[in-house]
Amino acid sequence: MSEHFRVQGGARLVGEVSVVGAKNSVLKLMAAALLAEGTTTLTNCPEILDVPLMADVLRGLGCEVSIDHDEVTIVSPAMPNHRADFASMSKLRASVCVLGPLVARCRKAVVALPGGDAIGSRPLDMHQNGLRQLGATTGIEHGCVVAEAENLTGAQIWLDFPSVGATENILMAAVLADGTTVIDNAAREPEIIDICVMLQQMGAKIEGAGTSTLTVHGVQSLQPTEHRVIGDRIVGATWALAAAMTRGDITVLGVDPGHLNLVLEKLRTAGAEVTTVEQPRQGFRVVMDGRPKAVDFVTLPYPGFATDNQPFAVALAAVAEGTSMITENVFEARFRFVEEMMRMGADARTDGHHCVVRGVEKLSGAPVWASDIRAGAGLVLAGLCAEGVTEVWDVFHIDRGYPQFIENLQRLGADVQRVSAPPER
Ligand code: EPU
């Protein structure tokens, strides 16, 4: 049965919300468990659809995986199976991060390509080029990336773009290569630091985590470990924007506010009062009294404004006072959802990389369709500020990235429900 979220707009969101581990970290950390024989334990894992899907990918490679609420335990075999088939891989794109670990462990990988994506093309050329420079041969055969290497040898690798996925795959291959690898123009996302920390705990020798230059001194083998996943900065940003848009007051705990510096600064410019919460329950509070003022946003790799937050920026601009320009520099098709927001009365125009949004006083509830995780969450935020009811369909996208989304919204005072019913199109 198809499900949708029914959002009755108008509530001011007030209260406290806890953020757990980051989707875009846990999935890679699960893949990293392939690098060491034995039992790896991950804690603070989000209870989202993508975690069991990634568990299935790992089971197909010979791992035993158990999930107990926020704890994922992976028992990695002495020699994983090197073939990841289409049936499990096609369900989530993040599954391509098994490529690097498989090449490192098995010296061979056949990894089915997950296929297209609603946010734009997602080639693997930089992943493959990096592996080639480490000594592997690689190509696409019958819908799979095939990579093989007698030996992996450290190399100097320059990435054309600080790709998160390419950095991770090359890093996970390099930790077990002979000699030293330098990855230049590496991604600097907090999730990259997280995987470096876990790999270091496993015995990897890595310098420069969080900078553009990662230096990896290869080791013979790694040991399994226990690791706590970092808080999800994209979920944190979703709540921050929700507070600003609903003229609310939300305290977000469990995420490092330093990972959201630019988001929080933009919200201050929009008129919000933002304070940070110190350890042990790290987080921040966003309070907004009046209507937000228009702000421009430009997406860029970290520490720039994350492309994943862009739909929330468009939603904020849609109800802000004035005109905002939102520029998308990472994924070429990431404005697709704007059509849906326009059906809610958003005054927005897209042209290539740019979206101009003239804020309106109130949006108007409508049935809308989510095309990816963040677009779906952005439509829910818009629905919170709309007159009447917004139905957000295809919510399985949202379930892939947001644990307890509806429950958290309800706790903050939103009038939202998950409804099982066929769509009236
Ligand atoms: N790119 C290439 N060639 C490559 C790799 C990437 O041209 O070999 C391009 C992509 O097409 C894109 C840009 O480089 O235009 C950035 O892609 P990147 O590799 O950094 O993204 P990713 O690793 O595929 C992760 C997140 C995305 C997030 C991006 C950017 C995961 C599972 N996914 O994707 O998150 O938007 O980094 O920060 O970590 C989401 O969570 O909803 C999501 C899409």
Short mmCIF file of C-alpha atoms and ligand atoms in Angstrom, two decimals:
data_model
loop_
_atom_site.label_atom_id
_atom_site.label_comp_id
_atom_site.label_asym_id
_atom_site.label_seq_id
_atom_site.Cartn_x
_atom_site.Cartn_y
_atom_site.Cartn_z
CA MET A 1 0.00 0.00 0.00
CA SER A 2 1.34 3.41 -0.97
CA GLU A 3 1.93 5.79 1.91
CA HIS A 4 1.91 9.54 2.19
CA PHE A 5 2.49 12.16 4.84
CA ARG A 6 -0.47 14.40 5.55
CA VAL A 7 0.79 17.79 6.70
CA GLN A 8 -1.61 20.37 8.07
CA GLY A 9 0.24 23.66 7.85
CA GLY A 10 0.35 26.46 10.36
CA ALA A 11 1.95 25.05 13.53
CA ARG A 12 4.92 26.77 15.16
CA LEU A 13 7.47 24.03 15.91
CA VAL A 14 8.75 24.23 19.47
CA GLY A 15 10.82 21.84 21.58
CA GLU A 16 13.86 19.61 21.62
CA VAL A 17 14.87 17.01 19.06
CA SER A 18 17.70 14.47 19.17
CA VAL A 19 19.72 13.68 16.08
CA VAL A 20 21.39 10.26 15.75
CA GLY A 21 24.18 9.01 13.47
CA ALA A 22 24.58 10.22 9.90
CA LYS A 23 23.23 8.13 7.03
CA ASN A 24 26.10 9.24 4.85
CA SER A 25 28.58 8.04 7.42
CA VAL A 26 27.09 4.78 8.69
CA LEU A 27 26.72 3.24 5.23
CA LYS A 28 30.43 3.81 4.48
CA LEU A 29 31.49 2.61 7.93
CA MET A 30 29.53 -0.59 7.33
CA ALA A 31 31.46 -1.07 4.07
CA ALA A 32 34.73 -0.36 5.90
CA ALA A 33 34.02 -3.37 8.12
CA LEU A 34 34.86 -5.50 5.05
CA LEU A 35 38.47 -4.41 5.48
CA ALA A 36 39.09 -6.48 8.61
CA GLU A 37 38.23 -10.08 9.40
CA GLY A 38 36.16 -10.34 12.58
CA THR A 39 33.46 -8.41 14.39
CA THR A 40 32.98 -4.67 13.90
CA THR A 41 30.39 -2.86 15.98
CA LEU A 42 28.86 0.49 15.06
CA THR A 43 26.79 2.47 17.57
CA ASN A 44 24.55 5.55 17.27
CA CYS A 45 23.33 4.16 13.93
CA PRO A 46 20.14 5.71 12.53
CA GLU A 47 17.10 3.42 12.25
CA ILE A 48 16.46 4.15 8.60
CA LEU A 49 15.68 1.98 5.58
CA ASP A 50 19.14 2.32 4.06
CA VAL A 51 20.86 0.53 6.96
CA PRO A 52 19.09 -2.85 6.45
CA LEU A 53 19.54 -2.41 2.68
CA MET A 54 23.29 -1.98 3.17
CA ALA A 55 23.24 -4.95 5.54
CA ASP A 56 21.82 -7.04 2.66
CA VAL A 57 24.66 -5.89 0.38
CA LEU A 58 27.20 -7.01 3.01
CA ARG A 59 25.42 -10.34 3.58
CA GLY A 60 25.71 -10.97 -0.16
CA LEU A 61 29.46 -10.49 0.25
CA GLY A 62 29.67 -13.11 2.98
CA CYS A 63 29.28 -11.00 6.14
CA GLU A 64 26.95 -11.74 9.02
CA VAL A 65 25.12 -8.58 9.96
CA SER A 66 22.78 -7.96 12.87
CA ILE A 67 20.92 -4.77 13.65
CA ASP A 68 19.71 -4.07 17.16
CA HIS A 69 18.13 -0.60 17.31
CA ASP A 70 21.07 1.80 17.04
CA GLU A 71 23.76 -0.90 17.04
CA VAL A 72 24.97 -2.68 13.92
CA THR A 73 27.29 -5.66 14.24
CA ILE A 74 29.14 -6.97 11.22
CA VAL A 75 31.15 -10.18 11.20
CA SER A 76 33.44 -10.02 8.21
CA PRO A 77 34.82 -13.29 6.81
CA ALA A 78 38.48 -14.15 6.17
CA MET A 79 37.84 -13.65 2.46
CA PRO A 80 34.70 -11.80 1.34
CA ASN A 81 32.87 -12.73 -1.83
CA HIS A 82 34.01 -10.17 -4.43
CA ARG A 83 30.70 -9.97 -6.35
CA ALA A 84 28.00 -7.53 -5.30
CA ASP A 85 24.91 -8.31 -7.38
CA PHE A 86 22.35 -5.97 -8.88
CA ALA A 87 19.44 -7.17 -6.73
CA SER A 88 20.90 -5.71 -3.52
CA MET A 89 23.04 -2.93 -5.04
CA SER A 90 20.18 -1.34 -7.01
CA LYS A 91 18.30 -0.45 -3.83
CA LEU A 92 20.79 2.19 -2.65
CA ARG A 93 23.49 4.16 -4.42
CA ALA A 94 25.76 4.26 -1.38
CA SER A 95 26.41 0.56 -1.98
CA VAL A 96 29.18 1.53 -4.46
CA CYS A 97 31.37 2.18 -1.42
CA VAL A 98 32.04 -1.57 -1.19
CA LEU A 99 34.23 -1.22 -4.30
CA GLY A 100 37.35 0.10 -2.54
CA PRO A 101 37.23 -2.39 0.37
CA LEU A 102 36.67 -5.35 -1.99
CA VAL A 103 39.61 -4.40 -4.20
CA ALA A 104 41.74 -3.98 -1.06
CA ARG A 105 40.72 -7.31 0.50
CA CYS A 106 40.07 -9.58 -2.51
CA ARG A 107 42.19 -7.76 -5.14
CA LYS A 108 39.10 -8.19 -7.30
CA ALA A 109 35.62 -6.66 -7.30
CA VAL A 110 32.58 -7.01 -9.51
CA VAL A 111 30.10 -4.45 -8.29
CA ALA A 112 26.75 -3.92 -10.03
CA LEU A 113 26.06 -0.29 -10.94
CA PRO A 114 23.05 0.97 -9.00
CA GLY A 115 21.70 2.99 -11.96
CA GLY A 116 20.24 6.47 -12.39
CA ASP A 117 19.25 8.94 -9.76
CA ALA A 118 16.66 11.69 -9.51
CA ILE A 119 19.27 14.29 -8.50
CA GLY A 120 21.47 13.94 -11.60
CA SER A 121 24.09 11.69 -13.13
CA ARG A 122 26.47 10.00 -10.72
CA PRO A 123 29.41 8.62 -12.69
CA LEU A 124 32.24 6.62 -11.08
CA ASP A 125 35.09 7.85 -13.30
CA MET A 126 37.04 9.37 -10.40
CA HIS A 127 36.60 6.20 -8.32
CA GLN A 128 37.93 4.13 -11.21
CA ASN A 129 40.78 6.51 -12.08
CA GLY A 130 41.95 6.42 -8.48
CA LEU A 131 41.93 2.62 -8.41
CA ARG A 132 43.84 2.56 -11.72
CA GLN A 133 46.51 4.77 -10.23
CA LEU A 134 46.83 2.32 -7.37
CA GLY A 135 47.55 -0.38 -9.96
CA ALA A 136 44.14 -1.90 -10.64
CA THR A 137 42.59 -2.47 -14.03
CA THR A 138 38.98 -1.42 -14.13
CA GLY A 139 36.12 -1.12 -16.58
CA ILE A 140 32.37 -1.51 -16.93
CA GLU A 141 31.19 -4.97 -17.99
CA HIS A 142 27.59 -6.11 -18.27
CA GLY A 143 26.32 -3.41 -15.91
CA CYS A 144 29.05 -3.92 -13.31
CA VAL A 145 32.23 -2.10 -12.36
CA VAL A 146 34.96 -4.69 -12.58
CA ALA A 147 38.26 -3.96 -10.87
CA GLU A 148 41.24 -6.23 -10.47
CA ALA A 149 44.76 -5.82 -9.12
CA GLU A 150 47.67 -8.21 -8.58
CA ASN A 151 49.09 -5.65 -6.19
CA LEU A 152 47.92 -2.28 -5.01
CA THR A 153 50.74 0.26 -4.82
CA GLY A 154 50.59 3.70 -3.24
CA ALA A 155 50.34 6.60 -5.70
CA GLN A 156 49.83 10.36 -5.99
CA ILE A 157 46.19 10.92 -6.94
CA TRP A 158 44.60 14.25 -7.86
CA LEU A 159 40.83 14.32 -7.92
CA ASP A 160 39.15 16.60 -10.49
CA PHE A 161 36.49 17.40 -7.89
CA PRO A 162 36.42 16.68 -4.14
CA SER A 163 33.99 13.79 -4.59
CA VAL A 164 32.86 12.23 -1.31
CA GLY A 165 32.37 8.74 -2.78
CA ALA A 166 35.62 8.72 -4.79
CA THR A 167 37.61 9.90 -1.77
CA GLU A 168 36.11 7.11 0.34
CA ASN A 169 36.63 4.33 -2.19
CA ILE A 170 40.23 5.33 -2.94
CA LEU A 171 40.96 5.76 0.77
CA MET A 172 39.58 2.32 1.59
CA ALA A 173 41.68 0.74 -1.17
CA ALA A 174 44.81 2.68 -0.20
CA VAL A 175 44.83 1.64 3.47
CA LEU A 176 45.85 -1.89 2.42
CA ALA A 177 48.12 -0.88 -0.51
CA ASP A 178 51.91 -1.15 -0.48
CA GLY A 179 53.54 2.20 0.25
CA THR A 180 52.16 5.72 0.51
CA THR A 181 49.15 7.19 -1.29
CA VAL A 182 48.44 10.92 -1.40
CA ILE A 183 44.90 11.95 -2.38
CA ASP A 184 44.85 15.62 -3.36
CA ASN A 185 41.67 17.68 -3.68
CA ALA A 186 40.12 15.10 -1.34
CA ALA A 187 36.65 15.68 0.10
CA ARG A 188 36.68 17.32 3.54
CA GLU A 189 33.18 16.41 4.77
CA PRO A 190 32.83 15.50 8.48
CA GLU A 191 31.80 12.01 7.29
CA ILE A 192 35.27 11.65 5.71
CA ILE A 193 36.82 12.50 9.08
CA ASP A 194 34.54 9.92 10.68
CA ILE A 195 35.67 7.13 8.36
CA CYS A 196 39.32 8.16 8.83
CA VAL A 197 38.91 7.96 12.60
CA MET A 198 37.39 4.49 12.34
CA LEU A 199 40.08 3.29 9.91
CA GLN A 200 42.77 4.65 12.25
CA GLN A 201 41.20 2.69 15.12
CA MET A 202 41.43 -0.37 12.86
CA GLY A 203 45.16 0.23 12.47
CA ALA A 204 45.28 2.33 9.28
CA LYS A 205 47.90 5.08 8.99
CA ILE A 206 46.18 8.21 7.69
CA GLU A 207 47.23 11.87 7.95
CA GLY A 208 45.30 14.98 6.96
CA ALA A 209 41.72 13.88 7.70
CA GLY A 210 39.46 16.89 7.14
CA THR A 211 41.95 18.63 4.84
CA SER A 212 42.25 18.53 1.05
CA THR A 213 45.30 16.27 1.22
CA LEU A 214 44.97 12.79 2.64
CA THR A 215 48.18 10.83 3.09
CA VAL A 216 47.77 7.11 3.59
CA HIS A 217 50.66 4.79 4.53
CA GLY A 218 49.49 1.31 3.58
CA VAL A 219 49.53 -1.48 6.18
CA GLN A 220 49.41 -5.30 5.81
CA SER A 221 46.11 -5.85 7.61
CA LEU A 222 43.50 -4.13 9.77
CA GLN A 223 41.66 -5.21 12.91
CA PRO A 224 37.93 -4.87 13.55
CA THR A 225 36.82 -2.14 15.93
CA GLU A 226 33.91 -0.50 17.73
CA HIS A 227 32.94 2.98 16.59
CA ARG A 228 30.25 5.58 17.30
CA VAL A 229 28.81 7.21 14.17
CA ILE A 230 28.89 11.04 14.09
CA GLY A 231 25.61 12.96 14.32
CA ASP A 232 23.77 13.68 11.07
CA ARG A 233 24.44 17.30 10.09
CA ILE A 234 21.89 17.15 7.25
CA VAL A 235 19.11 16.02 9.58
CA GLY A 236 20.32 18.73 12.01
CA ALA A 237 20.04 21.31 9.22
CA THR A 238 16.53 20.09 8.40
CA TRP A 239 15.40 20.89 11.95
CA ALA A 240 17.24 24.22 11.92
CA LEU A 241 15.45 25.30 8.76
CA ALA A 242 12.14 23.96 10.10
CA ALA A 243 12.53 26.24 13.15
CA ALA A 244 13.23 29.28 10.97
CA MET A 245 10.41 28.56 8.53
CA THR A 246 7.70 27.90 11.13
CA ARG A 247 8.84 30.88 13.25
CA GLY A 248 9.54 28.30 15.91
CA ASP A 249 12.03 27.49 18.65
CA ILE A 250 13.88 24.18 18.27
CA THR A 251 16.84 22.85 20.24
CA VAL A 252 18.70 20.23 18.23
CA LEU A 253 20.95 17.85 20.17
CA GLY A 254 23.39 15.15 19.06
CA VAL A 255 25.10 17.02 16.24
CA ASP A 256 28.27 19.11 16.22
CA PRO A 257 27.21 22.74 15.53
CA GLY A 258 30.64 23.26 13.96
CA HIS A 259 29.46 21.02 11.10
CA LEU A 260 26.65 23.48 10.39
CA ASN A 261 28.51 26.79 10.68
CA LEU A 262 27.37 28.09 7.31
CA VAL A 263 23.77 26.91 7.72
CA LEU A 264 23.49 28.60 11.11
CA GLU A 265 25.12 31.80 9.84
CA LYS A 266 22.60 31.94 6.96
CA LEU A 267 19.76 31.55 9.45
CA ARG A 268 21.14 34.42 11.52
CA THR A 269 21.12 36.54 8.34
CA ALA A 270 17.51 35.46 7.79
CA GLY A 271 16.71 36.89 11.23
CA ALA A 272 16.92 33.86 13.53
CA GLU A 273 18.56 33.84 16.93
CA VAL A 274 21.02 30.97 17.00
CA THR A 275 22.92 29.71 20.03
CA THR A 276 25.09 26.65 20.44
CA VAL A 277 24.79 24.01 23.14
CA GLU A 278 28.04 22.69 24.58
CA GLN A 279 29.09 19.15 25.48
CA PRO A 280 28.06 16.64 26.66
CA ARG A 281 24.81 17.04 24.68
CA GLN A 282 26.25 18.99 21.80
CA GLY A 283 23.88 20.91 19.57
CA PHE A 284 22.25 24.26 18.89
CA ARG A 285 19.02 26.22 19.29
CA VAL A 286 17.26 28.21 16.57
CA VAL A 287 14.57 30.72 17.52
CA MET A 288 12.68 32.74 14.94
CA ASP A 289 10.13 35.38 15.85
CA GLY A 290 8.99 37.03 12.63
CA ARG A 291 8.97 36.15 8.95
CA PRO A 292 12.41 35.07 7.69
CA LYS A 293 14.25 37.49 5.41
CA ALA A 294 15.43 36.32 2.00
CA VAL A 295 18.97 34.91 1.87
CA ASP A 296 21.05 33.63 -1.05
CA PHE A 297 22.53 30.13 -0.93
CA VAL A 298 25.31 28.56 -3.02
CA THR A 299 25.97 24.82 -2.73
CA LEU A 300 29.56 23.60 -2.69
CA PRO A 301 31.54 20.70 -1.23
CA TYR A 302 32.18 21.03 2.52
CA PRO A 303 32.75 23.49 4.17
CA GLY A 304 30.42 25.07 1.60
CA PHE A 305 26.63 24.87 1.93
CA ALA A 306 25.72 21.20 1.40
CA THR A 307 23.78 20.29 -1.74
CA ASP A 308 21.70 18.00 0.48
CA ASN A 309 20.38 21.08 2.28
CA GLN A 310 19.46 22.90 -0.91
CA PRO A 311 15.77 21.83 -0.99
CA PHE A 312 15.37 23.26 2.53
CA ALA A 313 16.98 26.51 1.37
CA VAL A 314 14.45 26.73 -1.49
CA ALA A 315 11.62 26.01 0.97
CA LEU A 316 12.86 28.80 3.27
CA ALA A 317 13.18 31.19 0.33
CA ALA A 318 9.64 30.32 -0.74
CA VAL A 319 8.18 31.86 2.44
CA ALA A 320 10.84 34.52 3.09
CA GLU A 321 10.40 38.26 2.73
CA GLY A 322 12.16 39.24 -0.49
CA THR A 323 13.91 37.48 -3.35
CA SER A 324 16.57 34.78 -2.95
CA MET A 325 18.95 33.25 -5.45
CA ILE A 326 19.89 29.62 -4.86
CA THR A 327 22.79 28.22 -6.88
CA GLU A 328 23.39 24.47 -7.19
CA ASN A 329 26.93 23.49 -8.08
CA VAL A 330 27.09 19.80 -7.21
CA PHE A 331 24.24 17.84 -8.88
CA GLU A 332 22.79 19.10 -12.16
CA ALA A 333 19.23 17.84 -11.63
CA ARG A 334 18.76 18.79 -8.02
CA PHE A 335 16.11 21.42 -8.75
CA ARG A 336 13.57 18.87 -10.02
CA PHE A 337 11.48 19.13 -6.87
CA VAL A 338 10.98 22.89 -7.42
CA GLU A 339 8.08 22.07 -9.79
CA GLU A 340 6.37 20.37 -6.86
CA MET A 341 6.91 23.39 -4.61
CA MET A 342 5.47 25.61 -7.34
CA ARG A 343 2.27 23.57 -7.14
CA MET A 344 2.14 24.75 -3.54
CA GLY A 345 2.26 28.35 -4.73
CA ALA A 346 6.02 28.93 -4.50
CA ASP A 347 7.07 31.73 -6.85
CA ALA A 348 10.24 30.09 -8.19
CA ARG A 349 12.04 29.96 -11.53
CA THR A 350 14.94 27.67 -12.33
CA ASP A 351 17.48 28.24 -15.05
CA GLY A 352 20.35 25.76 -15.20
CA HIS A 353 22.31 26.03 -11.97
CA HIS A 354 20.17 28.82 -10.56
CA CYS A 355 16.81 29.14 -8.90
CA VAL A 356 15.28 32.54 -8.21
CA VAL A 357 12.62 32.48 -5.53
CA ARG A 358 10.35 35.40 -4.65
CA GLY A 359 9.01 34.72 -1.19
CA VAL A 360 5.25 34.62 -0.65
CA GLU A 361 3.44 35.25 2.63
CA LYS A 362 1.84 31.76 2.65
CA LEU A 363 2.12 28.64 0.53
CA SER A 364 -0.98 26.66 -0.27
CA GLY A 365 -1.30 22.95 0.56
CA ALA A 366 -1.33 20.53 -2.38
CA PRO A 367 -0.53 16.91 -3.22
CA VAL A 368 3.18 16.68 -4.08
CA TRP A 369 5.59 13.88 -4.91
CA ALA A 370 9.03 13.37 -3.31
CA SER A 371 11.75 12.49 -5.84
CA ASP A 372 14.58 11.90 -3.35
CA ILE A 373 15.23 11.99 0.40
CA ARG A 374 16.03 15.68 0.73
CA ALA A 375 13.45 16.86 -1.80
CA GLY A 376 10.87 14.94 0.23
CA ALA A 377 11.93 16.55 3.50
CA GLY A 378 11.94 19.98 1.80
CA LEU A 379 8.34 19.44 0.65
CA VAL A 380 7.32 18.54 4.21
CA LEU A 381 8.94 21.78 5.45
CA ALA A 382 7.03 23.71 2.81
CA GLY A 383 3.83 21.94 3.86
CA LEU A 384 4.36 23.08 7.45
CA CYS A 385 4.14 26.69 6.21
CA ALA A 386 1.21 26.16 3.84
CA GLU A 387 -2.45 26.98 4.27
CA GLY A 388 -4.45 23.76 4.43
CA VAL A 389 -3.28 20.22 3.83
CA THR A 390 -0.22 19.07 1.90
CA GLU A 391 0.05 15.40 0.98
CA VAL A 392 3.64 14.32 0.37
CA TRP A 393 3.72 11.06 -1.64
CA ASP A 394 6.50 8.54 -2.23
CA VAL A 395 7.62 8.92 1.37
CA PHE A 396 9.81 5.83 1.14
CA HIS A 397 12.46 8.30 -0.03
CA ILE A 398 12.17 10.23 3.25
CA ASP A 399 12.23 6.97 5.25
CA ARG A 400 15.61 6.19 3.68
CA GLY A 401 17.22 9.09 5.51
CA TYR A 402 15.11 10.34 8.43
CA PRO A 403 14.62 8.17 11.53
CA GLN A 404 11.30 8.84 13.29
CA PHE A 405 10.59 11.85 11.08
CA ILE A 406 6.83 12.00 11.65
CA GLU A 407 7.16 11.20 15.37
CA ASN A 408 9.73 13.97 15.84
CA LEU A 409 7.59 16.46 13.95
CA GLN A 410 4.59 15.55 16.11
CA ARG A 411 6.65 15.99 19.29
CA LEU A 412 7.57 19.47 18.10
CA GLY A 413 3.88 20.30 17.67
CA ALA A 414 3.34 19.72 13.96
CA ASP A 415 0.00 18.36 12.76
CA VAL A 416 1.33 15.52 10.57
CA GLN A 417 0.40 11.89 9.99
CA ARG A 418 1.59 8.94 8.01
CA VAL A 419 -1.37 7.70 5.97
CA SER A 420 -1.69 4.47 3.99
CA ALA A 421 -4.00 5.02 1.04
CA PRO A 422 -3.84 4.94 -2.74
CA PRO A 423 -3.07 8.33 -4.37
CA GLU A 424 -5.83 10.25 -6.14
CA ARG A 425 -4.03 11.45 -9.25
N1 EPU B 1 31.26 12.83 -9.69
C1 EPU B 1 31.83 12.55 -10.90
N2 EPU B 1 32.60 11.42 -11.00
C2 EPU B 1 32.83 10.59 -9.96
C3 EPU B 1 32.23 10.88 -8.71
C4 EPU B 1 31.45 12.02 -8.61
O1 EPU B 1 31.66 13.28 -11.88
O2 EPU B 1 33.55 9.61 -10.12
C5 EPU B 1 30.43 14.05 -9.55
C6 EPU B 1 28.96 13.74 -9.27
O3 EPU B 1 28.26 13.48 -10.45
C7 EPU B 1 28.52 15.01 -8.60
C8 EPU B 1 29.76 15.45 -7.81
O4 EPU B 1 30.86 14.78 -8.42
O5 EPU B 1 28.19 15.97 -9.55
C9 EPU B 1 29.73 15.15 -6.33
O6 EPU B 1 29.52 13.78 -6.11
P1 EPU B 1 30.07 13.01 -4.83
O7 EPU B 1 30.87 11.86 -5.33
O8 EPU B 1 30.71 13.96 -3.89
O9 EPU B 1 28.72 12.49 -4.19
P2 EPU B 1 28.39 11.02 -3.68
O10 EPU B 1 29.52 10.47 -2.92
O11 EPU B 1 27.82 10.23 -4.79
C10 EPU B 1 27.47 11.81 -1.37
C11 EPU B 1 26.19 11.71 -0.60
C12 EPU B 1 25.12 12.57 -1.23
C13 EPU B 1 25.62 14.00 -1.25
C14 EPU B 1 26.96 14.08 -1.99
C15 EPU B 1 27.58 15.45 -1.98
C16 EPU B 1 26.28 9.49 0.25
C17 EPU B 1 25.69 8.13 0.28
N3 EPU B 1 25.74 10.33 -0.58
O12 EPU B 1 27.20 11.33 -2.68
O13 EPU B 1 23.98 12.49 -0.37
O14 EPU B 1 24.67 14.81 -1.89
O15 EPU B 1 27.91 13.17 -1.39
O16 EPU B 1 27.80 15.89 -0.69
O17 EPU B 1 27.19 9.79 1.01
C18 EPU B 1 21.73 12.24 0.18
O18 EPU B 1 22.10 11.94 1.32
O19 EPU B 1 20.52 12.44 -0.10
C19 EPU B 1 22.71 12.36 -0.87
C20 EPU B 1 22.40 12.39 -2.15
#
